[in-house]
mmCIF file of N, CA and C in Angstrom:
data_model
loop_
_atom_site.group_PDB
_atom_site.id
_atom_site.type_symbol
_atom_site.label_atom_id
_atom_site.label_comp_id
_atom_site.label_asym_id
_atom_site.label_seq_id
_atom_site.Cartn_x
_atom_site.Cartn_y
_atom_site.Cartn_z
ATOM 1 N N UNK A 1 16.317 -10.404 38.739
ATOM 2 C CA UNK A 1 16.934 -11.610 38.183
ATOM 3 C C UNK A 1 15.873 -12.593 37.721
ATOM 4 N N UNK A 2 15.109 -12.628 38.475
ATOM 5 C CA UNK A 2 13.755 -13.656 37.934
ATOM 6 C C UNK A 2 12.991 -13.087 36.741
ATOM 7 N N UNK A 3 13.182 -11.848 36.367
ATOM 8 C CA UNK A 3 12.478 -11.213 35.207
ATOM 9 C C UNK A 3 13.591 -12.027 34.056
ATOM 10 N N UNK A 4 14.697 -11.854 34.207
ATOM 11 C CA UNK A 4 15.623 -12.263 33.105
ATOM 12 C C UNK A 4 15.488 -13.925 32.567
ATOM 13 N N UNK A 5 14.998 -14.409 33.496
ATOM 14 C CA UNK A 5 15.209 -15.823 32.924
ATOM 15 C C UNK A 5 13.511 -15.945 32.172
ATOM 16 N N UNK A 6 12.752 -15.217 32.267
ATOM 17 C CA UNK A 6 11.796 -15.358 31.541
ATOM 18 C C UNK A 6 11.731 -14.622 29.975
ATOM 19 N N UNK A 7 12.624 -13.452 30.231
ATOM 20 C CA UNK A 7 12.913 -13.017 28.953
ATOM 21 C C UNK A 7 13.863 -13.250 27.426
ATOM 22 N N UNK A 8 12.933 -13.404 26.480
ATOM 23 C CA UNK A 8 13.892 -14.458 25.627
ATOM 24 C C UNK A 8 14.737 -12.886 25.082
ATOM 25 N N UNK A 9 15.776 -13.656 24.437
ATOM 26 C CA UNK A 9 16.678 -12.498 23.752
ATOM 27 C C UNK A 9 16.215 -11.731 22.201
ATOM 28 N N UNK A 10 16.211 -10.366 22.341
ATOM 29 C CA UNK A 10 15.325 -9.508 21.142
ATOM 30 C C UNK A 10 15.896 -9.923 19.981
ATOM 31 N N UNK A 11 15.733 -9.626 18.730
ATOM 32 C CA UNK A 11 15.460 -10.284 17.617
ATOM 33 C C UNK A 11 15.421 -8.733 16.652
ATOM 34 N N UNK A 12 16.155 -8.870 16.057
ATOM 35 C CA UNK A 12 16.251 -7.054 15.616
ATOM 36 C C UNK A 12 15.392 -7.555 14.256
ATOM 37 N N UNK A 13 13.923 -6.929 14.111
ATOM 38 C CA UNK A 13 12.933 -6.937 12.972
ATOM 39 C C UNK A 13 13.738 -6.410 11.401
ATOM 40 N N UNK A 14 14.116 -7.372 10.499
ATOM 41 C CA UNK A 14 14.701 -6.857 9.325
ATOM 42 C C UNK A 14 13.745 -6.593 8.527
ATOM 43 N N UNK A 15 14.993 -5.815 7.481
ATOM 44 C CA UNK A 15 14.622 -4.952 6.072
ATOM 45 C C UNK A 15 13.799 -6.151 5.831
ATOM 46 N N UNK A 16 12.785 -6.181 4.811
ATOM 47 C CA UNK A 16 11.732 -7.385 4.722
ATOM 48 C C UNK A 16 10.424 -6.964 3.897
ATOM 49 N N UNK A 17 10.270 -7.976 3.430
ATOM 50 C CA UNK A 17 8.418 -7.789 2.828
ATOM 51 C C UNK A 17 7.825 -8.640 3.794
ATOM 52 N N UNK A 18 6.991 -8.065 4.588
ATOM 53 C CA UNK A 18 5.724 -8.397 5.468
ATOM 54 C C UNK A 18 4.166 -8.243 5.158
ATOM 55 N N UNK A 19 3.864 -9.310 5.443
ATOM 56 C CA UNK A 19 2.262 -9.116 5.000
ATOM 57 C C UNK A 19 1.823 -7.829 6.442
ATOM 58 N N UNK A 20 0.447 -6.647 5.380
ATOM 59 C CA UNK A 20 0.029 -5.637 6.604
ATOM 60 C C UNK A 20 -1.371 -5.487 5.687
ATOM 61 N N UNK A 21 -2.067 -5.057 6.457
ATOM 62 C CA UNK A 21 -3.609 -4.945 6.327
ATOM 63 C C UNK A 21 -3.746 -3.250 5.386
ATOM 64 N N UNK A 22 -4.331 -2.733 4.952
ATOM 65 C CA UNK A 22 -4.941 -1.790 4.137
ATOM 66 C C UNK A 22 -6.396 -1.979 4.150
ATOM 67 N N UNK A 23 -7.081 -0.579 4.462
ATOM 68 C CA UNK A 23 -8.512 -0.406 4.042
ATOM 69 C C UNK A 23 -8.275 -0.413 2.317
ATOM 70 N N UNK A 24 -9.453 -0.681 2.341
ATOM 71 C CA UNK A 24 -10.584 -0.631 1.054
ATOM 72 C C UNK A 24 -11.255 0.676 0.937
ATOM 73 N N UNK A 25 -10.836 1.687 0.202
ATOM 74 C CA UNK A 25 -11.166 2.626 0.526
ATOM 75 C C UNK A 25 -12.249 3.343 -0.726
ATOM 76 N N UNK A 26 -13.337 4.040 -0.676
ATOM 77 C CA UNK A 26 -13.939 4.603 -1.890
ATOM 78 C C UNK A 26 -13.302 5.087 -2.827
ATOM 79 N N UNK A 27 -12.291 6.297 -1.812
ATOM 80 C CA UNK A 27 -11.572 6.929 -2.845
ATOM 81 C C UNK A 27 -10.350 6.150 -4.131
ATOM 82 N N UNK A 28 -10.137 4.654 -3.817
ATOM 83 C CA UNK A 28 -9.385 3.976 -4.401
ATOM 84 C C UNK A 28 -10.249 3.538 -5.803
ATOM 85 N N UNK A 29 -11.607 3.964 -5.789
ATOM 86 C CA UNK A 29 -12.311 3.802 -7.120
ATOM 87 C C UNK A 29 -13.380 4.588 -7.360
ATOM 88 N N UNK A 30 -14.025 6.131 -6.885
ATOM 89 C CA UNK A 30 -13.957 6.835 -7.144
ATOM 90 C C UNK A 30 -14.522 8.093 -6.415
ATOM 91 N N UNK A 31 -13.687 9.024 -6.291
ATOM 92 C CA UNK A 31 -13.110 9.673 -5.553
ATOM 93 C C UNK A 31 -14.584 11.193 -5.428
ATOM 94 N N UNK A 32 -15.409 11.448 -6.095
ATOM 95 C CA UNK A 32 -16.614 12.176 -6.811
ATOM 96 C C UNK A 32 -17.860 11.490 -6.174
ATOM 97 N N UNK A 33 -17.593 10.136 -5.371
ATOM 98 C CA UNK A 33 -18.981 9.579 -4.747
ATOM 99 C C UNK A 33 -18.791 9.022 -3.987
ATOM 100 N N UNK A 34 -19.888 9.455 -2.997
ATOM 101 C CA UNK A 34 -19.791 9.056 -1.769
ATOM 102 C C UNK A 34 -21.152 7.824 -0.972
ATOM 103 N N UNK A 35 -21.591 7.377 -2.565
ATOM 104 C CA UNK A 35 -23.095 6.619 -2.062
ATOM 105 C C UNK A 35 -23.294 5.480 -2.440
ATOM 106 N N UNK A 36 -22.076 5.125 -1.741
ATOM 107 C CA UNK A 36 -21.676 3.806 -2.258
ATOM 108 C C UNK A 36 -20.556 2.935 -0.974
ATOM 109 N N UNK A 37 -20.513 1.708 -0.929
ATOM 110 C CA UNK A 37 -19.754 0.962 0.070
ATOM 111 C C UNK A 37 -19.312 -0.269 -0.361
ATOM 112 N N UNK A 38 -17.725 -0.622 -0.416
ATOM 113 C CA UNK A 38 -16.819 -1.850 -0.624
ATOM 114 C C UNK A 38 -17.267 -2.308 -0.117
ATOM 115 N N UNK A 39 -16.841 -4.158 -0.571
ATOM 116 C CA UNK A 39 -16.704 -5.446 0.473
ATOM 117 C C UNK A 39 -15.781 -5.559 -0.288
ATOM 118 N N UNK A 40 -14.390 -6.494 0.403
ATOM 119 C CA UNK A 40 -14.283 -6.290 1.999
ATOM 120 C C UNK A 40 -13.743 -5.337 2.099
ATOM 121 N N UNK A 41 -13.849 -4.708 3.692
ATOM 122 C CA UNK A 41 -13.411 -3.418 3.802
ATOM 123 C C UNK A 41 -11.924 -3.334 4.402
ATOM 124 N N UNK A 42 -11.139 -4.389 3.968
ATOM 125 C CA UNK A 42 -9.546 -4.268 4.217
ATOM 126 C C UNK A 42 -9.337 -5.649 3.279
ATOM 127 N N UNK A 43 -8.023 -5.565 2.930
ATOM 128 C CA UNK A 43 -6.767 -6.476 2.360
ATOM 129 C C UNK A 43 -5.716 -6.291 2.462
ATOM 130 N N UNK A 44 -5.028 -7.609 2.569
ATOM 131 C CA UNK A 44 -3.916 -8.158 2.803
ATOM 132 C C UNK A 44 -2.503 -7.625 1.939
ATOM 133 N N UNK A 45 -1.802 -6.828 2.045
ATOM 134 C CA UNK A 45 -1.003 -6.109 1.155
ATOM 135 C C UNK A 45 0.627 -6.380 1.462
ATOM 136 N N UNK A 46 1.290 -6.797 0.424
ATOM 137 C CA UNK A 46 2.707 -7.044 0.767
ATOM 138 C C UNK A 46 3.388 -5.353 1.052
ATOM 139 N N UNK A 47 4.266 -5.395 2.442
ATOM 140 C CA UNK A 47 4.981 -4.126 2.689
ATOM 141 C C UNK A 47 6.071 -4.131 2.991
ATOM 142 N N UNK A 48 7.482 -3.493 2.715
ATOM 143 C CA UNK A 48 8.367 -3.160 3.579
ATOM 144 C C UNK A 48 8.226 -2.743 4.365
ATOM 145 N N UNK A 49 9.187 -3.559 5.941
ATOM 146 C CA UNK A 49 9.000 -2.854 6.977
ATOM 147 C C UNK A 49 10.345 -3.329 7.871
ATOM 148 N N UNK A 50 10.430 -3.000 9.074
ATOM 149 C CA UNK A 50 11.783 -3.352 9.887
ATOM 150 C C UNK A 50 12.602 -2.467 9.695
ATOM 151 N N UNK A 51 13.878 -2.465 10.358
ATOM 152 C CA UNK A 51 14.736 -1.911 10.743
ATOM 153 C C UNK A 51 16.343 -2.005 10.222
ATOM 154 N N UNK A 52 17.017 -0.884 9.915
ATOM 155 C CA UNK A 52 18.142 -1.226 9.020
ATOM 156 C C UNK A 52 19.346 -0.816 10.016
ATOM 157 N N UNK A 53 20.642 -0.909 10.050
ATOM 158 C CA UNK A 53 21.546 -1.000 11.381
ATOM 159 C C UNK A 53 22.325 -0.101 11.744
ATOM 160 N N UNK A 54 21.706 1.342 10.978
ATOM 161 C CA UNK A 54 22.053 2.578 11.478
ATOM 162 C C UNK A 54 20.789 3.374 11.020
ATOM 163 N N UNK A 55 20.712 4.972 11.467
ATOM 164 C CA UNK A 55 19.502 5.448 11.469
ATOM 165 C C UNK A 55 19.195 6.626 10.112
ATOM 166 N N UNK A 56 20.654 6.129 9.685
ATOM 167 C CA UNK A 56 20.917 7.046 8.501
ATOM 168 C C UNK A 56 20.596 6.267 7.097
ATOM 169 N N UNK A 57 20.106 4.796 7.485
ATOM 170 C CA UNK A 57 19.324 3.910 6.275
ATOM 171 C C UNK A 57 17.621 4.004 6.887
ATOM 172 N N UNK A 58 16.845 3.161 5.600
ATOM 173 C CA UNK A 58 15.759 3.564 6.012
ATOM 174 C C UNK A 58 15.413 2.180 5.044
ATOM 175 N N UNK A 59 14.488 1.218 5.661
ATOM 176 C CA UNK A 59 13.577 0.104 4.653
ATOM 177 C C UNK A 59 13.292 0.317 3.561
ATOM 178 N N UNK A 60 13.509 0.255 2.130
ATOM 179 C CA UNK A 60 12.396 0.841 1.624
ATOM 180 C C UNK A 60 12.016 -0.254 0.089
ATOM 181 N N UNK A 61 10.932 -0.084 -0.478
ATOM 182 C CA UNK A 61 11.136 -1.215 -1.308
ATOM 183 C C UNK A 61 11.677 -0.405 -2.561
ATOM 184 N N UNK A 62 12.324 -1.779 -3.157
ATOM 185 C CA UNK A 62 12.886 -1.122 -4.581
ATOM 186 C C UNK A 62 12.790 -2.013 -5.730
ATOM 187 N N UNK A 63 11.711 -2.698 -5.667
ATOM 188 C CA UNK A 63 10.796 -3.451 -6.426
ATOM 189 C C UNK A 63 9.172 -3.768 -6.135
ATOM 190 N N UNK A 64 8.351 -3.015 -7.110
ATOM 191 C CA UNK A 64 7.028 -3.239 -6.508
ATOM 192 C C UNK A 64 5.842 -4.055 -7.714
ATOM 193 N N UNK A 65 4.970 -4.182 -7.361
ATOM 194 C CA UNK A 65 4.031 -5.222 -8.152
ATOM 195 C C UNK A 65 2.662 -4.658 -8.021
ATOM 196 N N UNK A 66 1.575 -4.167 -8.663
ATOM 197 C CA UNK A 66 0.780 -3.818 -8.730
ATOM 198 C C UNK A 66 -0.090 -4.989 -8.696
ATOM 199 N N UNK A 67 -1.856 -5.091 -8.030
ATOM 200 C CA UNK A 67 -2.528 -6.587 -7.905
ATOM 201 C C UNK A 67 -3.643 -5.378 -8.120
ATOM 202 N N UNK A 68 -4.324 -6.386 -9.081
ATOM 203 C CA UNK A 68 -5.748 -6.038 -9.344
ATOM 204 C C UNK A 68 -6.553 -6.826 -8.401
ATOM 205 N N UNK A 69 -7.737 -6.607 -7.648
ATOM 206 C CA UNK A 69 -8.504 -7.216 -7.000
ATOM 207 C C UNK A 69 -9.856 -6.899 -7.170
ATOM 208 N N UNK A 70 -10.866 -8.039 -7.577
ATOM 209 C CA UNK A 70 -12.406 -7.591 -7.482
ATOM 210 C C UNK A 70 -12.712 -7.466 -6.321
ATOM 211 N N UNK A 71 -13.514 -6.528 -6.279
ATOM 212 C CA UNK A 71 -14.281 -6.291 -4.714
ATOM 213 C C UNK A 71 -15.870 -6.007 -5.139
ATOM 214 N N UNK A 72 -16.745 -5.907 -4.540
ATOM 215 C CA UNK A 72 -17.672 -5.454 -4.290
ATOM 216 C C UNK A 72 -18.024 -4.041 -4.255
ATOM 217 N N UNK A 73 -18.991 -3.957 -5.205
ATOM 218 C CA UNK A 73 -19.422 -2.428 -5.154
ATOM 219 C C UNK A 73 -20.818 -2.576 -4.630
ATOM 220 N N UNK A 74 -21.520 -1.882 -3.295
ATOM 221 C CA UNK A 74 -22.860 -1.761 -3.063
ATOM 222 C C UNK A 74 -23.211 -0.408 -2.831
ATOM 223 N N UNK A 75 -24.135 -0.610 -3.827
ATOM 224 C CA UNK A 75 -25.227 1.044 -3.872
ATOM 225 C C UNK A 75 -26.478 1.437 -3.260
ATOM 226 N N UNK A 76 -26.890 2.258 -2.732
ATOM 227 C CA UNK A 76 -27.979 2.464 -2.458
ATOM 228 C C UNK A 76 -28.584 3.323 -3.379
ATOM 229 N N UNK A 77 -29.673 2.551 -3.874
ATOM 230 C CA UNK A 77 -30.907 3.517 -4.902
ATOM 231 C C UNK A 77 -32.316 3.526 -3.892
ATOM 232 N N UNK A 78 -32.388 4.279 -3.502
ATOM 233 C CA UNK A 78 -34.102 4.289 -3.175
ATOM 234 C C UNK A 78 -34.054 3.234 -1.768
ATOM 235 N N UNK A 79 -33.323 2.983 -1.165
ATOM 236 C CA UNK A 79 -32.742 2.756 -0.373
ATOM 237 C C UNK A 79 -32.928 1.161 0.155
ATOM 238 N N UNK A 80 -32.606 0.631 -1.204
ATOM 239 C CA UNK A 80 -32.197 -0.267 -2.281
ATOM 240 C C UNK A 80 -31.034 -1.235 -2.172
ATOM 241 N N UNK A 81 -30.202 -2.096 -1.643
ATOM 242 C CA UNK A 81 -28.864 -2.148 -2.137
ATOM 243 C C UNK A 81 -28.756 -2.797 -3.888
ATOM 244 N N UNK A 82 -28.317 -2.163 -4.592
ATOM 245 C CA UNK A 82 -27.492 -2.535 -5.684
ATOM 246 C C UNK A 82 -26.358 -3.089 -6.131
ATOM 247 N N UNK A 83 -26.101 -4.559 -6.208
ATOM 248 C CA UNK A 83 -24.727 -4.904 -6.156
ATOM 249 C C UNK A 83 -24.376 -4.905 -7.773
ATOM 250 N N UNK A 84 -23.002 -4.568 -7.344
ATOM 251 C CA UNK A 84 -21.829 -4.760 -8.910
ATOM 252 C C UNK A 84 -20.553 -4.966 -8.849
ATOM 253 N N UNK A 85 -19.841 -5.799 -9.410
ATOM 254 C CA UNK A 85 -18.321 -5.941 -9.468
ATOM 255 C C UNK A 85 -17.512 -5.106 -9.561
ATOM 256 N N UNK A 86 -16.613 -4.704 -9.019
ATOM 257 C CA UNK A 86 -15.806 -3.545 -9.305
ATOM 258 C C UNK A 86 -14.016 -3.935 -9.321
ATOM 259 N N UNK A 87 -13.216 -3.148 -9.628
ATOM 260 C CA UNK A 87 -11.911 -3.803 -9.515
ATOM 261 C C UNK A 87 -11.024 -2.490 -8.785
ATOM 262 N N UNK A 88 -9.943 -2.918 -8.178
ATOM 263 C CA UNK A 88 -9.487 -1.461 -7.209
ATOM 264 C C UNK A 88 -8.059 -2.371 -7.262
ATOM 265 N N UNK A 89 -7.297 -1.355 -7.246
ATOM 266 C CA UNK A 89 -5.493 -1.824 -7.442
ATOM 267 C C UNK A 89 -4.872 -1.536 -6.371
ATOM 268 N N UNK A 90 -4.270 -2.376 -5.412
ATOM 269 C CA UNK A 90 -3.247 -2.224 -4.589
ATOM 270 C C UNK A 90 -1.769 -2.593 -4.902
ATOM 271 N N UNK A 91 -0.798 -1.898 -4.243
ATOM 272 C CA UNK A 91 0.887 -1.248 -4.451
ATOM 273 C C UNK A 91 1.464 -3.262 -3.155
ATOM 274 N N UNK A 92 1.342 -4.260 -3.777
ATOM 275 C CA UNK A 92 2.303 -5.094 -3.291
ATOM 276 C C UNK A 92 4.144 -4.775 -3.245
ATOM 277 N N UNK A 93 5.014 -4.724 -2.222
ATOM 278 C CA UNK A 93 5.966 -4.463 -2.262
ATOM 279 C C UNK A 93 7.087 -6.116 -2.733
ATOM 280 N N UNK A 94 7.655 -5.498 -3.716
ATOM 281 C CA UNK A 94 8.843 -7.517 -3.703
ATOM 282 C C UNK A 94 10.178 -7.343 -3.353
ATOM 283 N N UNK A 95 10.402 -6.273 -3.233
ATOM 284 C CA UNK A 95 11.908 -6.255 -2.797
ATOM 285 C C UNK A 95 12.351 -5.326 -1.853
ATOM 286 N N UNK A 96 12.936 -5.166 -0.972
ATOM 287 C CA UNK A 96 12.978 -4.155 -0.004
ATOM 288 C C UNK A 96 14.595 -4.160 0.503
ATOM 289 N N UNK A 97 14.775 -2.906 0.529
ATOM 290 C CA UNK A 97 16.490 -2.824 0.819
ATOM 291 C C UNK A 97 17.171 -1.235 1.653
ATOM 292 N N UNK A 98 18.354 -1.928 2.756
ATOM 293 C CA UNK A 98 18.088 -0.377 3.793
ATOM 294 C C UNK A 98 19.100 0.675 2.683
ATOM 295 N N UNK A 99 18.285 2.017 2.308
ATOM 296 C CA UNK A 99 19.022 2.632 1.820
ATOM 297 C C UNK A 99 19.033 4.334 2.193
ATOM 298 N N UNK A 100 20.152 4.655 1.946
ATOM 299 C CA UNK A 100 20.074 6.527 2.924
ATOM 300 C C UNK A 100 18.810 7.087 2.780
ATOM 301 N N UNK A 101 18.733 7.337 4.350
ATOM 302 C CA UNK A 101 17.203 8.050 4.216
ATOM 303 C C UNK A 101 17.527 9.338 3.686
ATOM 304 N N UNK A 102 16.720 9.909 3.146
ATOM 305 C CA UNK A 102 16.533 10.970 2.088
ATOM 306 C C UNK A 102 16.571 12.375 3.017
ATOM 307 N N UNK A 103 17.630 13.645 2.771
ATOM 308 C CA UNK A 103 17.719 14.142 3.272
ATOM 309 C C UNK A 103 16.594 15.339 2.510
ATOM 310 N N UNK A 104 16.840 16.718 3.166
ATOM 311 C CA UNK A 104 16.076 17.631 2.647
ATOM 312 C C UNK A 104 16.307 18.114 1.314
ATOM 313 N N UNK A 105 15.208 17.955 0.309
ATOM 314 C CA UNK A 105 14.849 17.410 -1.059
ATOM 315 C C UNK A 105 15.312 18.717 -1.790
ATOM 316 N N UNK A 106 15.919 20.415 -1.208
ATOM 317 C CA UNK A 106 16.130 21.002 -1.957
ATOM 318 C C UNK A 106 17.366 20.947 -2.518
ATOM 319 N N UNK A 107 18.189 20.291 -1.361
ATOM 320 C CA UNK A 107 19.834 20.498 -1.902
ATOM 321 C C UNK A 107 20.542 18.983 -2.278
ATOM 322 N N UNK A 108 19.192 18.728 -2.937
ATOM 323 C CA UNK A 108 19.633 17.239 -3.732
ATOM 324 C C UNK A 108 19.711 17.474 -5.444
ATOM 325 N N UNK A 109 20.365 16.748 -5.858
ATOM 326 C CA UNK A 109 20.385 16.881 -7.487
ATOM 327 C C UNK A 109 18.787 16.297 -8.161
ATOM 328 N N UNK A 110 18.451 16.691 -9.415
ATOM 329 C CA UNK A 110 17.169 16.435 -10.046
ATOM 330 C C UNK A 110 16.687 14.850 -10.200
ATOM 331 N N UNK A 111 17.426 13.906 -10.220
ATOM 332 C CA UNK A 111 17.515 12.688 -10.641
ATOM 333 C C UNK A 111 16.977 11.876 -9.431
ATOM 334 N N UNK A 112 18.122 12.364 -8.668
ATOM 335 C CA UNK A 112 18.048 11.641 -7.009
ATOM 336 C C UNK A 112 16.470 12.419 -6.299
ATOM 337 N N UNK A 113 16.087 13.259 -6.730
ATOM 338 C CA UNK A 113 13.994 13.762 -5.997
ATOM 339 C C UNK A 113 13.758 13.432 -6.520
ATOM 340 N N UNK A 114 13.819 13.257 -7.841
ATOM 341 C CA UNK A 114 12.727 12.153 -8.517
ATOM 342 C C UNK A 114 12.627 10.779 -8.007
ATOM 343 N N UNK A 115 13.679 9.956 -7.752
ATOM 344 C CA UNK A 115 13.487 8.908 -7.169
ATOM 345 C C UNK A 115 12.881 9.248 -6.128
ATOM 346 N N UNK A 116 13.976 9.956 -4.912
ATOM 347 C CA UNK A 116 13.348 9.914 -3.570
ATOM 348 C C UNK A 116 11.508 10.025 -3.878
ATOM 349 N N UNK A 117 11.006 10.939 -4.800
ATOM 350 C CA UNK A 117 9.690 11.420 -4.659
ATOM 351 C C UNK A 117 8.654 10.288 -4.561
ATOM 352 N N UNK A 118 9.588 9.308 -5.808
ATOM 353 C CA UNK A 118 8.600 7.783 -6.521
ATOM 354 C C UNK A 118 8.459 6.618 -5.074
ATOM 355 N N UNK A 119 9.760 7.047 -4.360
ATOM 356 C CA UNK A 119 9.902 5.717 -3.416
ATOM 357 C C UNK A 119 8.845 6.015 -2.172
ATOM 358 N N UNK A 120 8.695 7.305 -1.705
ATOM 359 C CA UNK A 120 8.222 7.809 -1.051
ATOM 360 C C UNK A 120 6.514 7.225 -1.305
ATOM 361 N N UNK A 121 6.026 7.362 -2.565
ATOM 362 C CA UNK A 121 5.106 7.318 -3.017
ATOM 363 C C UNK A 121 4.637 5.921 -3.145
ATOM 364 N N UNK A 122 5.709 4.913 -3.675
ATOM 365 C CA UNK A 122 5.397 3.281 -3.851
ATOM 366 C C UNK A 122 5.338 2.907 -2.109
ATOM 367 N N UNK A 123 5.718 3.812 -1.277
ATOM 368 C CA UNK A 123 5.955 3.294 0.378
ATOM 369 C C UNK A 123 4.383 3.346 1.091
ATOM 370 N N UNK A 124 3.493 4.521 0.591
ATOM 371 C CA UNK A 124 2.569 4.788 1.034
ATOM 372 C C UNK A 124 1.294 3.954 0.801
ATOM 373 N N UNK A 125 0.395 4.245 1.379
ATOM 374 C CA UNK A 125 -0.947 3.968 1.106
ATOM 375 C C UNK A 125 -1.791 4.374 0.135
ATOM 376 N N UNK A 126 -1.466 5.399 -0.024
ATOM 377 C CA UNK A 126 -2.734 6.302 -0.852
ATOM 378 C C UNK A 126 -1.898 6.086 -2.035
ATOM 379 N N UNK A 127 -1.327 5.395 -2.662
ATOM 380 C CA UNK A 127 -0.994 5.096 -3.852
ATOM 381 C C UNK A 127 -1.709 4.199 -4.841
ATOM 382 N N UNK A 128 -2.834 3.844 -4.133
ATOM 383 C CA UNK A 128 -3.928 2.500 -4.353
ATOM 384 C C UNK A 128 -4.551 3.624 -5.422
ATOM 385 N N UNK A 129 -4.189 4.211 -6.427
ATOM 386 C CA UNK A 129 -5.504 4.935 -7.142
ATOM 387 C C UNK A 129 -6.007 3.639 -8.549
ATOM 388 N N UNK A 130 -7.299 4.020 -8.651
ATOM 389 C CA UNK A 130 -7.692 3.088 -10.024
ATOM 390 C C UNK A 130 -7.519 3.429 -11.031
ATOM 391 N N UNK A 131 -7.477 3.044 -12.243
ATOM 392 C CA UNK A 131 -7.198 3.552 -13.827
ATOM 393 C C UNK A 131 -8.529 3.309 -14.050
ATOM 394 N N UNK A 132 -9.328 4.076 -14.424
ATOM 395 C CA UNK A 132 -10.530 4.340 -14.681
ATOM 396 C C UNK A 132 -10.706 3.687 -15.985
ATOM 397 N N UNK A 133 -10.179 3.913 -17.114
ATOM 398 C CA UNK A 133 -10.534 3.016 -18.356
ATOM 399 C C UNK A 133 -10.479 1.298 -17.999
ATOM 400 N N UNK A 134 -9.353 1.257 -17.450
ATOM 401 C CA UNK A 134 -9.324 -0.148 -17.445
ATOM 402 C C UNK A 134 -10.046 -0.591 -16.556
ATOM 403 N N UNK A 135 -10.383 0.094 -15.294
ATOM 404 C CA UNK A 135 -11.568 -0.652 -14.594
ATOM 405 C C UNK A 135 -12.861 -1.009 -15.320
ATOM 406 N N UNK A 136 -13.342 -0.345 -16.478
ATOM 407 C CA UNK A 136 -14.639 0.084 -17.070
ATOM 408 C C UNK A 136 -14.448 -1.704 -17.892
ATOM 409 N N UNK A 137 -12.793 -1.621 -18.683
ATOM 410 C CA UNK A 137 -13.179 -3.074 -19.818
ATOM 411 C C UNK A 137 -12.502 -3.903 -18.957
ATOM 412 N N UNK A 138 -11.943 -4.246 -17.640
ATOM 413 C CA UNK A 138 -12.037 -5.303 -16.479
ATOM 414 C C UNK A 138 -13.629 -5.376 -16.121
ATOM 415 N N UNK A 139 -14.745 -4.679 -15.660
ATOM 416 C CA UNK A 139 -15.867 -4.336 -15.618
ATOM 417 C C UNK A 139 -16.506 -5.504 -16.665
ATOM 418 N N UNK A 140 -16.264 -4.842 -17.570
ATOM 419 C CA UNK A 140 -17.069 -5.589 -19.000
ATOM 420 C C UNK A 140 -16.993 -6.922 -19.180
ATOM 421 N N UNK A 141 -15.610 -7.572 -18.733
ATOM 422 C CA UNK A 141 -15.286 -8.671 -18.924
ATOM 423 C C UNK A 141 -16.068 -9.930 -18.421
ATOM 424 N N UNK A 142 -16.648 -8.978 -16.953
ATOM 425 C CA UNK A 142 -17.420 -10.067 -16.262
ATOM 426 C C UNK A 142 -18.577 -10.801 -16.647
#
C-alpha cells in the first residue's frame, strides 16, 4: 500500500513525432571509404514512436521531410587532419498515424507492398543515404 501512494498513474505513450538521436554515419556519405571521420557524431532526428490501442495497429509516419545538414568531414593524409564541409541527409518524420501493421507481404495485393515496402523504409535509419551530385554543387556553394 505504501508503494501505491508513491506511484503516479501510467500515461499510455502516443502515436507522435518525438525528437530521437541518430549516428552520423560514413556510410551516409560515402560508403567506398573508410579514412575519414564526421563531426558531430549524432543528430537530433524527428521520429514516430508510441503506442496505438490495439496490437493489430502500428505508429507509423505518413508524412516525411528530408533535412540537409553540414557536418564535418576530417581526413587523414600523412597523418595529417584535413578538414572539409560536407552535407549528409537525414529522414525527419511530420506526421505519424496508428495504422494495420502489415501482414506477410506475399498474400498482399501489388499496390499495398509497395507502400508497406516505402513505410517500412521512411521508418528506418539507414534511409539517411546522400545524393552524390547534389552533395558535390551543395559542396561548391560554400
Amino acid at each position: 500500500a505504501l508503494l501505491g501512494s508513491y506511484a503516479q498513474p501510467a500515461q499510455q505513450a502516443v502515436c507522435k513525432v518525438r525528437t530521437e538521436v541518430v549516428e552520423v554515419t560514413r556510410a551516409m556519405l560515402d560508403r567506398s571509404n573508410a579514412n575519414f571521420l564526421l563531426w558531430p557524431p549524432c543528430v537530433e532526428v524527428q521520429r514516430c514512436s508510441g503506442c496505438c490501442n490495439t496490437k493489430s495497429l502500428q505508429c507509423v509516419p505518413v508524412l516525411t521531410h528530408t533535412r540537409y545538414l553540414q557536418v564535418m568531414k576530417i581526413e587523414y593524409m600523412n597523418k595529417r587532419p584535413l578538414y572539409a564541409k560536407a552535407v549528409v541527409s537525414v529522414v525527419d518524420h511530420v506526421e505519424c498515424q496508428c495504422q494495420p501493421a502489415p501482414r506477410a507481404p506475399m498474400s498482399r495485393k501489388k499496390s499495398s507492398r509497395r507502400h508497406h515496402s516505402h513505410r517500412n523504409q521512411t521508418h528506418s535509419v539507414s534511409v539517411n543515404h546522400i545524393r552524390p551530385r547534389f552533395t558535390i554543387s551543395l559542396l561548391n556553394a560554400f
